[in-house]
């Protein structure tokens, strides 16, 4: 954690990108959490939970449906219970908005799937403590199901939030968000032990007589605001005003139970709380999906580079063994000089190592055998090295595609990687993924009305080059570097089109200068080793020293559309 101007700044590193989010380590006050729990109880009890999904890092959504209270308000009765487990400001809320899913395969997240199909029976908060329980029952028990109900206990303690899943009738923890605590403490909680609620604490109420009594019962921020209000209207009136308010307000990264004369504070519902802290969940989810995909691609690249190195070392070793043909012939020529038990022989100045337990003929035949193996190996290893280098080129190309990919492009890219065997799709089981017949490439419309097609993944590239383009079209690709297929469609051959297509080839490879290949589509052939890889039989080279600003505007618009 860094601090700038005394404000903590959380920094998440995604490769070379930095996402900065200002946060303050202030947990929501018990008064606020009481109101959140009460509203969730009123609106969500009786509804049914669906399969959970991750919203972001330490952010989870438990979808629900069948809320009669929300239907009475003109909504469809559906939404998400949100668990926000960031240590700086943990909270629970619900929302009726739609969110984008992110990847999470942790044991805790997978355990939340047990709640799918259960009915919410109760939601309650511990008196004076930041602990909220959601109790749900299994409506339709499957054969072999031993559990009858679950408690999801959410501890919203500042700096150390936690969540426990309790199974009934055993009343034991079957899963938890974080392993914390001292094994010797009275409240050490882990799997297969009963959950122990923290002792009830005194709460801020109309029985609280002074600021001194209120201080240990309130968060620092609420106590500070209450003190200021008490200085203006007196403690008792300030106390009653805050407690009688049933509303919530948001201002500068915090949720308040009263407006406290804050001009910029806006009134919010419990269903709006998540939106206050996460302004653009879709962008966050896209960043996380990209990071997950980049991690897998970089791991595959590392493995492939190691494979190439091993193949090259094996090739060099096998290549050195080709001389064993000569060793065998020399041993036959000098067999009269052999004496039993010899460990080496000098044959015309060549020192040849021998196996002393074998005679001269057996040693010669052994060298012939190793020569035959080496001869076959150098051919096989060279073929495998070529394939591995194609694989490396393919993977490096995928790394180039991820940052610019839109949602559709990213989904198709993942589909492509599943098809190629780099990613697994557990939902498919043992079924083999089948490619669709065509994947729509992107189209850039030039200022003068011509069309330039380009792919944002290799499924789109193949469709563009081998299904859409005709033999009279021009194919463009950055030279000696991973990049997208660019095709000047409709047989257009204007110099302005050629320049724009060449600039696009550089741009999609994250280059601002370099060489671009231009070839007739008829001279572009599929490379059988990988989808999207091609062999260009004949081409011209176009060198560009920069990309024009007007072209950059066109490219950004075409990619985002």
XYZ file of C-alpha atoms in Angstrom:
561
model
C 0.000 0.000 0.000
C 1.350 3.403 -1.006
C 0.273 6.724 0.436
C 0.021 9.925 -1.554
C -0.866 13.092 0.361
C -1.813 10.923 3.348
C -4.432 9.047 1.308
C -3.961 5.294 0.827
C -3.888 4.227 -2.792
C -4.487 0.600 -3.797
C -2.553 -0.360 -6.921
C -3.321 -3.535 -8.878
C -0.693 -4.419 -11.489
C -1.901 -5.989 -14.710
C 1.213 -6.558 -16.783
C 2.270 -3.018 -17.777
C -1.053 -1.402 -16.859
C -1.861 0.220 -13.536
C -5.397 0.565 -12.270
C -5.562 3.062 -9.423
C -8.523 3.157 -7.081
C -8.642 5.488 -4.103
C -9.809 3.705 -0.982
C -10.111 4.579 2.696
C -9.827 1.966 5.384
C -13.167 2.738 7.037
C -15.554 -0.136 7.627
C -19.251 0.656 7.485
C -20.815 1.570 10.806
C -23.110 -0.840 12.665
C -26.046 1.556 12.203
C -25.585 1.381 8.429
C -25.185 -2.406 8.482
C -28.330 -2.737 10.606
C -30.288 -0.887 7.923
C -28.700 -2.946 5.134
C -29.570 -6.225 6.891
C -33.131 -5.049 7.611
C -33.802 -4.042 4.001
C -32.309 -7.275 2.689
C -34.504 -9.226 5.110
C -37.633 -7.367 4.004
C -36.932 -7.795 0.286
C -35.101 -11.096 -0.094
C -36.503 -13.608 2.419
C -38.540 -16.154 0.483
C -36.542 -15.813 -2.723
C -34.297 -18.496 -4.211
C -30.539 -18.424 -4.777
C -28.940 -19.250 -8.127
C -25.394 -20.203 -9.160
C -22.864 -17.624 -7.903
C -20.264 -15.763 -9.941
C -17.316 -13.469 -9.268
C -17.585 -9.725 -9.912
C -13.913 -8.952 -9.345
C -11.102 -9.634 -6.903
C -12.732 -10.550 -3.561
C -16.126 -9.569 -4.972
C -18.894 -12.158 -5.320
C -22.493 -12.155 -6.524
C -25.177 -14.578 -5.328
C -28.016 -14.249 -7.864
C -31.556 -14.623 -6.553
C -35.029 -14.823 -8.061
C -38.618 -14.966 -6.859
C -38.587 -11.939 -4.535
C -42.249 -11.009 -4.080
C -41.345 -7.716 -2.380
C -39.313 -6.568 -5.374
C -42.109 -7.649 -7.707
C -44.509 -5.470 -5.708
C -42.143 -2.550 -6.422
C -42.493 -3.125 -10.158
C -39.228 -5.082 -10.535
C -38.894 -8.626 -11.862
C -37.953 -10.111 -8.502
C -34.398 -10.890 -9.606
C -31.032 -9.530 -8.555
C -27.721 -10.296 -6.870
C -26.617 -10.394 -3.256
C -23.174 -8.798 -3.292
C -20.324 -9.788 -0.988
C -17.633 -7.112 -1.152
C -14.706 -8.549 0.804
C -12.043 -5.927 0.162
C -10.243 -5.433 3.479
C -10.370 -1.624 3.163
C -14.166 -1.412 3.209
C -16.031 -4.733 3.409
C -19.804 -4.660 3.007
C -22.836 -6.643 1.912
C -25.667 -5.345 -0.243
C -27.890 -6.396 -3.086
C -28.538 -5.032 -6.548
C -31.017 -5.451 -9.369
C -28.470 -4.420 -12.008
C -26.768 -6.783 -14.461
C -23.047 -7.394 -14.085
C -20.235 -9.034 -16.043
C -18.813 -12.315 -14.762
C -15.121 -12.823 -14.042
C -13.151 -16.021 -13.542
C -12.715 -17.550 -10.103
C -11.868 -21.167 -9.377
C -10.941 -20.982 -5.695
C -12.288 -23.661 -3.324
C -14.273 -20.988 -1.449
C -15.997 -19.749 -4.589
C -16.788 -23.281 -5.725
C -18.313 -24.047 -2.325
C -20.778 -21.173 -2.792
C -22.330 -23.192 -5.626
C -23.895 -25.401 -2.943
C -26.307 -22.517 -2.262
C -27.770 -22.658 -5.783
C -31.414 -23.712 -5.621
C -31.810 -23.041 -1.883
C -34.524 -20.791 -0.447
C -33.637 -17.824 1.757
C -35.343 -18.373 5.115
C -33.800 -15.583 7.202
C -31.330 -12.689 7.148
C -30.181 -11.235 10.438
C -27.332 -9.232 11.942
C -25.633 -9.835 15.275
C -26.381 -7.179 17.876
C -23.542 -4.654 18.016
C -21.319 -6.708 15.671
C -20.503 -6.507 11.967
C -21.728 -10.064 11.365
C -24.642 -10.849 9.034
C -26.123 -14.312 8.486
C -28.079 -15.525 5.465
C -29.915 -18.764 6.242
C -31.224 -20.863 3.367
C -32.843 -24.282 3.092
C -32.598 -26.993 0.449
C -35.969 -27.205 -1.281
C -35.467 -30.263 -3.463
C -32.993 -32.744 -2.026
C -31.145 -34.843 -4.558
C -30.426 -38.506 -3.991
C -27.448 -38.793 -1.661
C -27.719 -35.193 -0.405
C -27.062 -35.191 3.351
C -27.319 -31.476 4.080
C -30.677 -29.841 4.820
C -29.796 -26.148 5.028
C -26.922 -23.662 5.088
C -25.849 -20.582 6.975
C -23.695 -18.108 5.084
C -22.084 -16.028 7.828
C -20.425 -12.811 6.649
C -17.979 -11.098 9.011
C -17.449 -7.496 7.892
C -14.659 -6.668 10.302
C -12.314 -3.880 9.118
C -9.049 -5.204 7.603
C -10.062 -8.866 8.047
C -13.436 -9.705 6.507
C -14.383 -13.357 6.311
C -17.205 -15.604 5.165
C -18.150 -19.036 6.501
C -20.466 -21.626 4.981
C -22.161 -23.765 7.639
C -23.995 -26.994 6.778
C -27.029 -28.288 8.698
C -27.869 -30.487 10.530
C -24.174 -30.834 11.457
C -23.724 -27.112 12.195
C -20.081 -27.244 11.123
C -18.008 -25.037 8.828
C -17.567 -26.669 5.419
C -15.863 -23.722 3.722
C -14.428 -20.297 4.519
C -13.041 -17.328 2.624
C -9.775 -16.940 4.569
C -7.932 -19.041 7.135
C -7.269 -16.624 9.993
C -6.672 -16.588 13.701
C -4.602 -18.256 16.363
C -5.194 -21.973 16.783
C -4.955 -21.493 20.573
C -7.626 -18.758 20.702
C -11.177 -19.485 21.866
C -12.556 -18.327 18.527
C -10.264 -20.161 16.121
C -12.539 -21.071 13.205
C -11.661 -23.553 10.510
C -13.296 -26.374 8.556
C -15.198 -29.125 10.376
C -15.702 -27.128 13.583
C -18.848 -25.290 14.753
C -19.023 -21.554 14.109
C -18.829 -19.425 17.256
C -20.555 -16.063 17.014
C -18.729 -13.173 18.685
C -20.380 -12.033 21.936
C -23.114 -9.437 21.622
C -22.020 -5.871 22.207
C -23.867 -2.815 23.436
C -25.336 -0.799 20.597
C -25.789 2.915 19.999
C -29.401 3.620 21.005
C -31.612 6.198 22.683
C -30.362 4.819 25.995
C -26.896 6.199 25.136
C -26.529 9.271 27.365
C -23.411 11.080 26.143
C -20.748 11.352 23.495
C -18.382 9.504 25.813
C -20.766 6.536 25.919
C -21.327 6.755 22.152
C -17.649 6.757 21.172
C -16.916 3.004 21.546
C -20.245 2.150 19.888
C -19.684 4.024 16.621
C -17.150 4.022 13.821
C -14.641 6.851 13.901
C -16.285 8.630 10.936
C -19.840 8.494 12.326
C -18.663 9.553 15.795
C -16.871 12.547 14.271
C -20.007 13.605 12.394
C -22.191 13.045 15.470
C -19.843 15.178 17.554
C -20.092 18.044 15.055
C -23.898 17.778 14.974
C -24.076 17.596 18.781
C -22.122 20.851 18.985
C -24.880 22.519 16.964
C -28.109 21.019 18.333
C -27.086 19.108 21.469
C -26.260 15.450 21.954
C -29.710 14.035 22.658
C -31.334 15.727 19.676
C -28.403 14.720 17.440
C -28.629 11.104 18.701
C -32.369 10.885 18.101
C -32.108 12.533 14.683
C -29.566 9.973 13.487
C -31.448 6.996 14.927
C -34.857 8.131 13.617
C -33.502 8.505 10.101
C -34.237 5.406 8.030
C -32.245 6.555 5.010
C -28.683 6.103 3.787
C -26.357 8.681 2.231
C -23.113 8.403 0.280
C -20.332 10.966 0.216
C -16.604 10.737 -0.522
C -16.249 6.976 -0.256
C -18.420 6.360 2.801
C -22.032 5.432 3.598
C -23.737 7.442 6.338
C -26.964 6.814 8.274
C -27.794 10.553 8.098
C -26.931 13.485 5.836
C -25.052 15.431 8.559
C -25.405 18.734 6.634
C -23.110 17.460 3.875
C -24.050 19.355 0.718
C -22.534 16.762 -1.627
C -24.010 13.722 0.119
C -26.523 11.877 -2.071
C -29.296 9.665 -0.790
C -28.906 6.026 -1.827
C -30.733 2.725 -1.494
C -29.101 -0.485 -0.332
C -29.369 -1.636 -3.954
C -27.135 1.303 -5.014
C -24.253 0.745 -2.579
C -22.131 -1.418 -4.881
C -22.388 1.159 -7.677
C -20.980 3.793 -5.297
C -17.762 1.855 -4.779
C -17.354 0.288 -8.222
C -18.171 2.797 -10.948
C -17.479 0.559 -13.970
C -17.750 -3.122 -13.106
C -17.769 -4.126 -16.773
C -14.366 -2.534 -17.358
C -13.020 -4.092 -14.168
C -14.310 -7.513 -15.231
C -12.751 -7.100 -18.678
C -9.402 -6.181 -17.107
C -9.540 -9.274 -14.900
C -10.547 -11.549 -17.786
C -7.689 -10.143 -19.848
C -5.246 -10.666 -16.971
C -6.393 -14.265 -16.501
C -6.034 -14.950 -20.221
C -2.638 -13.214 -20.403
C -1.377 -15.272 -17.461
C -2.352 -18.494 -19.259
C -0.825 -17.330 -22.544
C 2.439 -16.233 -20.913
C 2.657 -19.580 -19.125
C 2.138 -21.397 -22.445
C 4.799 -19.204 -24.083
C 7.260 -20.043 -21.313
C 6.594 -23.771 -21.733
C 6.949 -23.530 -25.525
C 10.252 -21.656 -25.314
C 11.573 -24.333 -22.984
C 10.354 -26.993 -25.436
C 12.202 -25.295 -28.302
C 15.385 -25.072 -26.234
C 15.172 -28.768 -25.337
C 14.533 -29.718 -28.964
C 17.527 -27.676 -30.110
C 19.764 -29.280 -27.480
C 18.532 -32.761 -28.451
C 19.091 -31.924 -32.120
C 22.683 -30.820 -31.480
C 23.344 -33.977 -29.475
C 21.858 -36.207 -32.194
C 23.702 -34.297 -34.902
C 26.991 -34.989 -33.140
C 26.192 -38.706 -33.160
C 26.101 -38.843 -36.972
C 29.863 -39.401 -36.814
C 29.149 -42.801 -35.248
C 28.787 -44.217 -38.774
C 32.475 -43.465 -39.295
C 33.328 -44.921 -35.861
C 31.679 -48.236 -36.780
C 33.482 -48.432 -40.132
C 36.847 -47.599 -38.508
C 36.389 -50.312 -35.910
C 35.731 -52.895 -38.664
C 38.833 -51.731 -40.554
C 41.053 -51.975 -37.449
C 39.535 -55.061 -35.831
C 42.864 -56.939 -36.108
C 44.370 -54.398 -33.712
C 41.727 -55.051 -31.065
C 42.626 -56.744 -27.798
C 39.913 -58.022 -25.401
C 39.064 -55.614 -22.559
C 40.228 -52.489 -24.406
C 38.421 -49.279 -23.313
C 39.407 -47.228 -26.380
C 41.174 -47.583 -29.725
C 43.249 -45.203 -31.829
C 42.021 -45.677 -35.397
C 44.034 -43.485 -37.781
C 44.301 -40.778 -35.144
C 40.637 -41.006 -34.065
C 40.193 -42.094 -30.437
C 37.065 -44.274 -30.184
C 35.613 -45.240 -26.791
C 34.786 -48.943 -26.361
C 32.667 -51.041 -24.025
C 35.278 -53.435 -22.568
C 32.626 -56.101 -21.903
C 31.876 -56.358 -25.644
C 34.070 -57.463 -28.534
C 35.097 -55.242 -31.462
C 32.182 -56.320 -33.715
C 29.599 -55.673 -30.986
C 31.099 -52.226 -30.331
C 30.996 -51.408 -34.052
C 27.373 -52.560 -34.368
C 26.456 -50.481 -31.304
C 27.844 -47.361 -33.008
C 25.892 -48.225 -36.191
C 22.712 -48.590 -34.106
C 23.216 -45.203 -32.394
C 23.914 -43.645 -35.808
C 20.604 -44.918 -37.225
C 18.712 -43.519 -34.214
C 20.508 -40.161 -34.494
C 19.848 -39.991 -38.257
C 16.101 -40.397 -37.691
C 16.160 -38.082 -34.665
C 17.713 -35.106 -36.489
C 14.880 -35.235 -39.035
C 12.131 -35.651 -36.409
C 13.583 -33.073 -34.023
C 13.907 -30.466 -36.770
C 10.253 -31.022 -37.730
C 9.193 -30.709 -34.081
C 11.261 -27.529 -33.702
C 9.535 -25.966 -36.721
C 6.137 -26.843 -35.244
C 7.160 -25.499 -31.831
C 8.336 -22.231 -33.392
C 5.010 -21.959 -35.213
C 3.308 -22.572 -31.866
C 5.413 -19.838 -30.246
C 4.579 -17.429 -33.060
C 0.903 -18.291 -32.627
C 0.950 -17.699 -28.858
C 2.858 -14.433 -29.178
C 0.225 -13.339 -31.672
C -2.497 -14.110 -29.104
C -0.717 -11.858 -26.590
C -0.885 -9.061 -29.172
C -4.622 -9.631 -29.709
C -5.820 -9.556 -26.098
C -5.365 -5.840 -25.213
C -7.392 -4.582 -28.188
C -10.063 -7.293 -28.116
C -13.671 -6.326 -27.473
C -16.070 -8.583 -25.584
C -16.994 -10.588 -28.696
C -13.372 -10.844 -29.784
C -12.321 -12.032 -26.325
C -15.018 -14.710 -26.208
C -14.025 -15.960 -29.654
C -10.357 -15.873 -28.688
C -11.092 -18.102 -25.696
C -13.120 -20.398 -27.948
C -10.139 -20.579 -30.304
C -7.764 -21.416 -27.451
C -10.125 -24.156 -26.244
C -10.226 -25.541 -29.787
C -6.395 -25.467 -29.943
C -6.107 -27.168 -26.539
C -4.572 -24.302 -24.553
C -7.670 -23.720 -22.404
C -10.132 -26.153 -20.893
C -13.892 -25.751 -20.895
C -15.215 -27.827 -17.961
C -18.812 -27.238 -19.075
C -18.210 -29.303 -22.230
C -17.025 -32.429 -20.418
C -15.383 -34.765 -22.939
C -17.174 -33.246 -25.926
C -14.857 -31.863 -28.572
C -15.323 -28.208 -29.426
C -16.498 -27.638 -32.984
C -15.658 -24.420 -34.787
C -18.481 -22.430 -36.272
C -18.484 -22.158 -40.047
C -17.610 -18.460 -39.947
C -16.547 -15.784 -37.478
C -17.344 -12.225 -38.544
C -14.185 -10.096 -38.944
C -14.169 -6.349 -38.375
C -14.653 -3.950 -41.276
C -13.038 -0.532 -41.571
C -14.846 1.792 -43.979
C -12.385 4.226 -45.534
C -13.234 7.935 -45.949
C -13.682 7.297 -49.673
C -16.054 4.352 -49.183
C -13.795 1.297 -49.626
C -13.727 -1.658 -47.214
C -10.732 -3.009 -45.328
C -11.330 -6.228 -43.386
C -9.265 -7.206 -40.346
C -9.352 -9.977 -37.750
C -9.041 -9.559 -33.985
C -8.394 -13.272 -33.482
C -7.380 -16.142 -35.749
C -10.902 -17.486 -36.135
C -11.818 -14.137 -37.666
C -8.531 -14.089 -39.631
C -9.274 -17.423 -41.303
C -12.833 -16.421 -42.135
C -11.624 -13.155 -43.642
C -8.733 -14.545 -45.694
C -10.094 -17.896 -46.818
C -13.882 -17.389 -46.918
C -14.568 -13.710 -47.557
C -11.571 -12.518 -49.585
C -11.370 -13.389 -53.271
C -8.259 -14.019 -55.315
C -8.144 -10.429 -56.601
C -8.024 -8.902 -53.093
C -4.792 -7.746 -51.445
C -3.534 -9.311 -48.214
C -1.439 -7.303 -45.711
C 0.523 -8.507 -42.680
C 3.322 -7.047 -40.590
C 6.623 -8.621 -41.671
C 8.424 -11.090 -39.373
C 6.185 -10.319 -36.394
C 2.860 -11.572 -34.974
C -0.089 -9.649 -36.339
C -3.604 -9.597 -37.744
C -4.740 -10.445 -41.263
C -5.663 -7.291 -43.184
C -7.478 -7.632 -46.498
C -8.268 -4.847 -48.940
C -11.675 -6.079 -50.079
C -13.677 -5.744 -53.289
C -10.566 -5.712 -55.465
C -9.661 -2.146 -54.472
C -6.064 -1.244 -55.282
C -5.894 2.505 -54.619
C -2.584 3.725 -53.200
C -4.477 5.405 -50.349
C -6.098 2.061 -49.476
C -2.729 0.290 -49.549
C -1.229 2.891 -47.214
C -4.162 2.702 -44.798
C -4.129 -1.121 -44.755
C -0.370 -1.112 -44.093
C -0.799 1.331 -41.217
C -3.557 -0.871 -39.772
C -1.264 -3.919 -39.909
C 1.315 -2.041 -37.830
C -1.267 -0.624 -35.424
C -2.807 -4.008 -34.600
C 0.692 -5.310 -33.790
C 1.301 -2.353 -31.450
C 3.952 -0.891 -33.771
C 4.203 2.670 -35.059
C 6.773 1.906 -37.788
C 8.170 -1.084 -39.655
C 7.797 -3.303 -42.722
C 4.486 -4.682 -43.984
C 4.021 -7.523 -46.491
C 1.528 -6.939 -49.323
C 0.505 -9.982 -51.349
C -2.228 -11.155 -53.661
C -4.673 -13.321 -51.764
C -3.930 -16.107 -54.252
C -0.343 -16.183 -52.937
C -1.437 -16.735 -49.320
C -1.723 -20.376 -48.195
C -2.845 -21.922 -44.910
C -0.191 -23.168 -42.529
C -1.471 -26.578 -41.323
C 0.235 -26.347 -37.933
C -1.977 -23.672 -36.375
C -5.261 -21.911 -37.066
C -4.639 -18.444 -38.479
C -1.027 -19.070 -39.496
C -0.283 -18.617 -43.187
C 2.543 -19.026 -45.647
C 2.955 -16.061 -47.999
C 4.531 -17.356 -51.202
C 5.215 -14.023 -52.904
C 4.907 -10.464 -51.615
C 6.052 -6.867 -51.839
C 7.393 -4.968 -48.826
C 6.034 -1.576 -47.777
C 8.089 0.366 -45.226
C 6.344 2.904 -42.971
C 8.115 5.293 -40.602
C 4.955 6.401 -38.774
C 1.162 6.069 -38.599
C -0.817 9.192 -39.415
C -3.003 10.729 -36.674
C -6.047 10.634 -38.964
C -5.521 6.900 -39.417
C -5.338 6.302 -35.664
C -8.760 7.928 -35.241
C -10.226 5.625 -37.899
C -8.661 2.509 -36.350
C -9.898 3.194 -32.828
C -13.415 3.799 -34.117
C -13.405 0.601 -36.209
C -12.181 -1.546 -33.297
C -14.730 -0.185 -30.815
C -17.680 -0.638 -33.193
